[in-house]
mmCIF file of C-alpha atoms in Angstrom:
data_model
loop_
_atom_site.group_PDB
_atom_site.id
_atom_site.type_symbol
_atom_site.label_atom_id
_atom_site.label_comp_id
_atom_site.label_asym_id
_atom_site.label_seq_id
_atom_site.Cartn_x
_atom_site.Cartn_y
_atom_site.Cartn_z
ATOM 1 C CA MET A 14 0.000 0.000 0.000
ATOM 2 C CA LYS A 15 1.845 3.129 0.887
ATOM 3 C CA LYS A 16 2.745 5.100 3.861
ATOM 4 C CA SER A 17 1.104 8.503 3.910
ATOM 5 C CA PHE A 18 4.344 10.343 3.428
ATOM 6 C CA GLN A 19 4.730 14.098 3.269
ATOM 7 C CA LEU A 20 5.813 15.698 0.036
ATOM 8 C CA LYS A 21 8.502 18.243 0.788
ATOM 9 C CA PRO A 22 9.340 21.024 1.068
ATOM 10 C CA VAL A 23 5.968 22.722 1.471
ATOM 11 C CA LEU A 24 3.473 20.329 3.054
ATOM 12 C CA LEU A 25 5.377 19.002 6.030
ATOM 13 C CA SER A 26 2.190 18.758 8.076
ATOM 14 C CA MET A 27 0.060 16.765 5.645
ATOM 15 C CA ALA A 28 -0.971 13.167 6.086
ATOM 16 C CA VAL A 29 0.969 10.449 7.184
ATOM 17 C CA ALA A 30 2.032 10.719 7.661
ATOM 18 C CA GLY A 31 1.931 9.144 8.636
ATOM 19 C CA SER A 32 1.137 10.353 7.489
ATOM 20 C CA VAL A 33 2.036 9.709 10.045
ATOM 21 C CA ALA A 34 1.355 6.158 8.954
ATOM 22 C CA LEU A 35 4.818 4.853 9.513
ATOM 23 C CA THR A 36 7.414 7.477 8.766
ATOM 24 C CA ALA A 37 9.956 9.615 10.488
ATOM 25 C CA THR A 38 9.099 13.297 10.178
ATOM 26 C CA PRO A 39 11.715 14.770 7.840
ATOM 27 C CA ALA A 40 14.180 17.145 9.414
ATOM 28 C CA ALA A 41 14.442 20.653 7.998
ATOM 29 C CA VAL A 42 16.993 20.627 5.219
ATOM 30 C CA GLN A 43 19.065 23.322 3.570
ATOM 31 C CA ALA A 44 19.383 23.805 -0.180
ATOM 32 C CA GLY A 45 21.071 20.807 -1.707
ATOM 33 C CA GLU A 46 21.076 18.872 1.570
ATOM 34 C CA ILE A 47 20.334 15.193 2.019
ATOM 35 C CA SER A 48 18.440 13.822 5.025
ATOM 36 C CA TYR A 49 17.838 10.327 6.382
ATOM 37 C CA ASN A 50 15.030 8.885 8.495
ATOM 38 C CA ALA A 51 14.243 5.597 10.205
ATOM 39 C CA ALA A 52 11.363 4.314 12.307
ATOM 40 C CA VAL A 53 9.958 1.283 14.069
ATOM 41 C CA SER A 54 6.265 0.839 14.826
ATOM 42 C CA ASN A 55 3.919 -1.775 16.249
ATOM 43 C CA MET A 56 1.940 -1.700 12.968
ATOM 44 C CA TYR A 57 1.845 -0.403 9.402
ATOM 45 C CA LEU A 58 -1.092 2.002 9.563
ATOM 46 C CA TRP A 59 -2.041 2.674 5.943
ATOM 47 C CA ARG A 60 -4.885 5.111 5.339
ATOM 48 C CA GLY A 61 -6.472 4.147 8.634
ATOM 49 C CA ILE A 62 -6.017 0.386 8.165
ATOM 50 C CA ASN A 63 -3.548 -1.912 9.936
ATOM 51 C CA ILE A 64 -2.121 -3.877 6.992
ATOM 52 C CA SER A 65 0.720 -5.570 8.891
ATOM 53 C CA ASN A 66 -1.344 -7.206 11.642
ATOM 54 C CA PRO A 67 0.019 -8.755 13.774
ATOM 55 C CA SER A 68 3.576 -7.853 12.776
ATOM 56 C CA PRO A 69 5.543 -4.741 13.807
ATOM 57 C CA VAL A 70 7.377 -2.917 11.022
ATOM 58 C CA VAL A 71 10.697 -1.193 10.434
ATOM 59 C CA SER A 72 11.171 1.526 7.819
ATOM 60 C CA GLY A 73 13.706 4.032 6.580
ATOM 61 C CA GLY A 74 14.166 6.645 3.905
ATOM 62 C CA ILE A 75 16.460 9.106 2.185
ATOM 63 C CA ASP A 76 15.334 12.538 0.940
ATOM 64 C CA TYR A 77 17.089 15.220 -1.086
ATOM 65 C CA ASP A 78 15.935 18.844 -1.277
ATOM 66 C CA PHE A 79 17.367 20.769 -4.221
ATOM 67 C CA GLY A 80 16.531 24.103 -2.571
ATOM 68 C CA ASN A 81 14.537 25.382 -5.569
ATOM 69 C CA GLY A 82 11.187 23.732 -4.856
ATOM 70 C CA PHE A 83 12.139 20.315 -6.206
ATOM 71 C CA ALA A 84 12.642 17.327 -3.920
ATOM 72 C CA ILE A 85 13.118 13.596 -4.433
ATOM 73 C CA GLY A 86 13.259 10.660 -2.083
ATOM 74 C CA THR A 87 12.961 6.961 -1.460
ATOM 75 C CA TRP A 88 11.488 4.953 1.414
ATOM 76 C CA ALA A 89 11.372 1.262 2.292
ATOM 77 C CA SER A 90 9.379 -0.807 4.768
ATOM 78 C CA SER A 91 9.669 -4.359 6.054
ATOM 79 C CA GLU A 92 5.981 -5.001 5.425
ATOM 80 C CA GLY A 93 4.106 -4.574 2.147
ATOM 81 C CA ALA A 94 0.655 -5.335 0.807
ATOM 82 C CA PHE A 95 1.421 -8.454 -1.233
ATOM 83 C CA ASP A 96 1.535 -11.465 1.092
ATOM 84 C CA GLY A 97 3.788 -9.681 3.557
ATOM 85 C CA SER A 98 6.404 -8.642 1.010
ATOM 86 C CA SER A 99 8.640 -5.657 1.609
ATOM 87 C CA GLU A 100 7.787 -2.262 0.118
ATOM 88 C CA TRP A 101 10.012 0.214 -1.691
ATOM 89 C CA ASP A 102 8.768 3.682 -2.692
ATOM 90 C CA VAL A 103 10.329 6.345 -4.886
ATOM 91 C CA TYR A 104 8.866 9.826 -5.205
ATOM 92 C CA GLY A 105 9.460 13.366 -6.336
ATOM 93 C CA SER A 106 7.711 16.683 -5.858
ATOM 94 C CA TYR A 107 7.713 20.371 -6.629
ATOM 95 C CA GLY A 108 6.429 22.871 -4.087
ATOM 96 C CA VAL A 109 5.971 26.616 -3.858
ATOM 97 C CA SER A 110 4.863 28.855 -1.018
ATOM 98 C CA LEU A 111 3.480 32.362 -0.752
ATOM 99 C CA GLY A 112 3.273 33.663 2.788
ATOM 100 C CA ASP A 113 1.147 31.224 4.793
ATOM 101 C CA PHE A 114 -0.044 29.405 1.671
ATOM 102 C CA GLY A 115 1.623 26.426 0.028
ATOM 103 C CA PHE A 116 1.132 24.219 -3.027
ATOM 104 C CA SER A 117 2.833 20.964 -3.950
ATOM 105 C CA ILE A 118 2.498 18.444 -6.772
ATOM 106 C CA GLY A 119 4.318 15.151 -7.047
ATOM 107 C CA TYR A 120 4.343 11.526 -8.081
ATOM 108 C CA ALA A 121 4.968 8.406 -5.999
ATOM 109 C CA ALA A 122 5.614 4.863 -7.210
ATOM 110 C CA TYR A 123 5.045 2.047 -4.712
ATOM 111 C CA LEU A 124 7.076 -1.058 -5.533
ATOM 112 C CA TYR A 125 6.606 -4.516 -3.985
ATOM 113 C CA PRO A 126 9.269 -7.186 -4.553
ATOM 114 C CA TYR A 127 7.251 -10.353 -4.978
ATOM 115 C CA ALA A 128 8.204 -13.795 -6.301
ATOM 116 C CA GLY A 129 7.360 -14.259 -9.962
ATOM 117 C CA LYS A 130 6.127 -10.707 -10.561
ATOM 118 C CA ASP A 131 7.701 -7.515 -11.925
ATOM 119 C CA MET A 132 7.695 -4.761 -9.303
ATOM 120 C CA THR A 133 8.240 -2.079 -11.995
ATOM 121 C CA THR A 134 5.035 -2.997 -13.886
ATOM 122 C CA PHE A 135 1.565 -1.843 -12.841
ATOM 123 C CA THR A 136 -0.683 -4.444 -11.232
ATOM 124 C CA SER A 137 -3.160 -4.230 -14.121
ATOM 125 C CA ASP A 138 -0.361 -5.408 -16.441
ATOM 126 C CA GLY A 139 0.652 -8.321 -14.235
ATOM 127 C CA GLY A 140 3.194 -6.584 -11.989
ATOM 128 C CA THR A 141 3.029 -5.311 -8.413
ATOM 129 C CA MET A 142 3.618 -1.568 -8.833
ATOM 130 C CA LEU A 143 1.115 1.043 -7.703
ATOM 131 C CA GLY A 144 1.345 4.791 -8.242
ATOM 132 C CA ASP A 145 -0.273 8.087 -7.261
ATOM 133 C CA TRP A 146 -0.227 11.650 -8.444
ATOM 134 C CA ILE A 147 -0.232 13.724 -5.260
ATOM 135 C CA VAL A 148 -1.494 17.304 -5.047
ATOM 136 C CA GLY A 149 -1.394 19.309 -1.831
ATOM 137 C CA LEU A 150 -2.605 22.682 -0.594
ATOM 138 C CA SER A 151 -1.770 24.191 2.781
ATOM 139 C CA TYR A 152 -2.532 27.239 4.876
ATOM 140 C CA GLN A 153 -0.543 27.624 8.079
ATOM 141 C CA ASP A 154 -1.195 24.401 10.057
ATOM 142 C CA LEU A 155 -4.062 23.199 7.853
ATOM 143 C CA SER A 156 -3.428 21.043 4.783
ATOM 144 C CA PHE A 157 -5.459 19.239 2.127
ATOM 145 C CA THR A 158 -3.982 16.444 0.014
ATOM 146 C CA ALA A 159 -5.340 14.456 -2.927
ATOM 147 C CA TYR A 160 -3.853 11.091 -3.952
ATOM 148 C CA ILE A 161 -4.993 10.294 -7.499
ATOM 149 C CA ASP A 162 -4.455 6.774 -8.824
ATOM 150 C CA ALA A 163 -1.937 6.884 -11.683
ATOM 151 C CA GLU A 164 -2.887 3.416 -12.911
ATOM 152 C CA THR A 165 -5.632 4.125 -15.432
ATOM 153 C CA LYS A 166 -6.452 0.482 -16.216
ATOM 154 C CA ASP A 167 -7.372 -0.612 -12.708
ATOM 155 C CA HIS A 168 -8.641 0.262 -9.241
ATOM 156 C CA GLY A 169 -11.829 1.987 -10.408
ATOM 157 C CA ASN A 170 -10.350 5.470 -10.731
ATOM 158 C CA ASN A 171 -9.450 5.454 -7.050
ATOM 159 C CA LYS A 172 -8.840 8.720 -5.190
ATOM 160 C CA TYR A 173 -7.909 9.391 -1.586
ATOM 161 C CA TYR A 174 -8.380 12.791 0.066
ATOM 162 C CA THR A 175 -7.010 13.928 3.413
ATOM 163 C CA LEU A 176 -7.470 16.939 5.657
ATOM 164 C CA ASP A 177 -4.916 17.522 8.424
ATOM 165 C CA TYR A 178 -4.568 20.099 11.178
ATOM 166 C CA SER A 179 -1.828 20.367 13.782
ATOM 167 C CA ILE A 180 -2.219 21.904 17.240
ATOM 168 C CA GLY A 181 1.102 21.909 19.005
ATOM 169 C CA ALA A 182 2.058 18.288 19.645
ATOM 170 C CA PHE A 183 -1.375 17.042 18.531
ATOM 171 C CA GLY A 184 -2.459 16.227 14.995
ATOM 172 C CA LEU A 185 -6.009 15.804 13.676
ATOM 173 C CA HIS A 186 -6.545 13.831 10.474
ATOM 174 C CA ALA A 187 -9.516 12.828 8.310
ATOM 175 C CA GLY A 188 -9.339 10.738 5.146
ATOM 176 C CA TYR A 189 -11.838 9.682 2.488
ATOM 177 C CA ASN A 190 -11.227 6.948 -0.079
ATOM 178 C CA THR A 191 -13.485 7.070 -3.128
ATOM 179 C CA ASN A 192 -13.838 4.794 -6.123
ATOM 180 C CA ASP A 193 -16.125 4.196 -9.115
ATOM 181 C CA SER A 194 -17.406 1.268 -7.060
ATOM 182 C CA SER A 195 -19.256 2.438 -3.951
ATOM 183 C CA SER A 196 -18.227 -0.783 -2.198
ATOM 184 C CA ALA A 197 -14.611 0.457 -2.212
ATOM 185 C CA GLU A 198 -15.372 3.704 -0.389
ATOM 186 C CA TYR A 199 -14.584 4.368 3.268
ATOM 187 C CA THR A 200 -13.627 7.121 5.707
ATOM 188 C CA GLU A 201 -10.949 7.174 8.388
ATOM 189 C CA PHE A 202 -10.036 9.476 11.257
ATOM 190 C CA LYS A 203 -6.926 9.780 13.392
ATOM 191 C CA VAL A 204 -5.673 11.713 16.393
ATOM 192 C CA SER A 205 -1.912 11.708 16.935
ATOM 193 C CA TYR A 206 0.338 12.955 19.708
ATOM 194 C CA ALA A 207 4.098 13.573 19.557
ATOM 195 C CA ALA A 208 5.252 12.796 23.111
ATOM 196 C CA THR A 209 8.866 13.629 22.222
ATOM 197 C CA ASP A 210 10.831 14.403 19.084
ATOM 198 C CA ASN A 211 11.116 10.640 18.558
ATOM 199 C CA LEU A 212 8.113 8.966 20.206
ATOM 200 C CA SER A 213 4.570 9.369 18.880
ATOM 201 C CA PHE A 214 1.162 7.789 19.442
ATOM 202 C CA ALA A 215 -1.874 7.654 17.163
ATOM 203 C CA ILE A 216 -5.445 6.430 17.556
ATOM 204 C CA SER A 217 -7.152 5.664 14.249
ATOM 205 C CA LYS A 218 -10.608 4.467 13.165
ATOM 206 C CA ALA A 219 -11.719 3.397 9.674
ATOM 207 C CA GLN A 220 -15.350 2.973 8.685
ATOM 208 C CA GLY A 221 -16.943 1.569 5.540
ATOM 209 C CA ASP A 222 -17.157 -1.362 3.142
ATOM 210 C CA GLY A 223 -13.969 -0.331 1.364
ATOM 211 C CA ALA A 224 -11.895 -0.759 4.516
ATOM 212 C CA LYS A 225 -13.405 -4.187 5.169
ATOM 213 C CA ALA A 226 -12.742 -5.222 1.560
ATOM 214 C CA ILE A 227 -9.046 -4.310 1.850
ATOM 215 C CA VAL A 228 -8.555 -6.293 5.066
ATOM 216 C CA SER A 229 -10.576 -9.205 3.692
ATOM 217 C CA GLY A 230 -8.283 -9.317 0.675
ATOM 218 C CA LEU A 231 -5.225 -9.468 2.929
ATOM 219 C CA THR A 232 -6.522 -11.973 5.479
ATOM 220 C CA GLY A 233 -9.070 -14.041 3.568
ATOM 221 C CA GLY A 234 -11.655 -13.357 6.283
ATOM 222 C CA THR A 235 -14.698 -11.099 6.451
ATOM 223 C CA GLY A 236 -12.635 -7.965 7.061
ATOM 224 C CA GLU A 237 -14.882 -6.809 9.890
ATOM 225 C CA GLU A 238 -11.804 -6.104 12.030
ATOM 226 C CA ALA A 239 -10.928 -3.219 9.695
ATOM 227 C CA GLU A 240 -13.372 -1.036 11.626
ATOM 228 C CA ASN A 241 -11.751 -1.730 14.998
ATOM 229 C CA PRO A 242 -9.930 1.271 16.537
ATOM 230 C CA GLN A 243 -6.157 1.063 16.124
ATOM 231 C CA LEU A 244 -3.445 2.285 18.503
ATOM 232 C CA GLN A 245 -0.118 2.909 16.794
ATOM 233 C CA VAL A 246 3.136 3.547 18.655
ATOM 234 C CA THR A 247 6.101 4.766 16.619
ATOM 235 C CA TYR A 248 9.700 5.588 17.465
ATOM 236 C CA SER A 249 11.494 7.530 14.724
ATOM 237 C CA PHE A 250 14.570 9.619 14.191
ATOM 238 C CA THR A 251 16.315 11.649 11.505
ATOM 239 C CA PHE A 252 19.959 12.283 10.823
#
């Protein structure tokens, strides 16, 4: 699936993070500077859904800010969406800001190494790659982000929208997944708290048939557990 990562340099508060889902919050970088992040969490919380249950996950990433609005990065996780495979993401973005307002546009490819399949080919063509165009708007501590499915042959024209607001160490998040098929739609909400620069907690709740369908596809069960509240604990750092 994909962590809800933040496209830099403008929308550092969006998603989801991890956001955050499972991601270290990027450190502020200077023009032409590279940054690294790593994290461990009790779960992979993807768009309000625990897709690693019952396994904890480890992740890490590298980001480069060119200092002119362009940024690129890569991120990897020990747990992916295809039978517990690992996940490797590559992404790039361009962002501009004017006073308290910000705009960012980018692309993310989500790659899943999986036996017998090509991770650089879209799933609709027999591979395991997924992709999103990502557009973000922000005003002070409020941000809106749209994840638009880049794979035109599959997934029912899927789109995922998020609204995030930060209040000191607290973060409020709402997400809505929509699809041409109403059975794939669901909403999710999250409240997060950064106890320290490294330790964070999040309580998340997904609701809808789409969430149950995703978990059912991963577990082979009914997927009813997708609507259970989730408590995520993450320890992350940057260097």
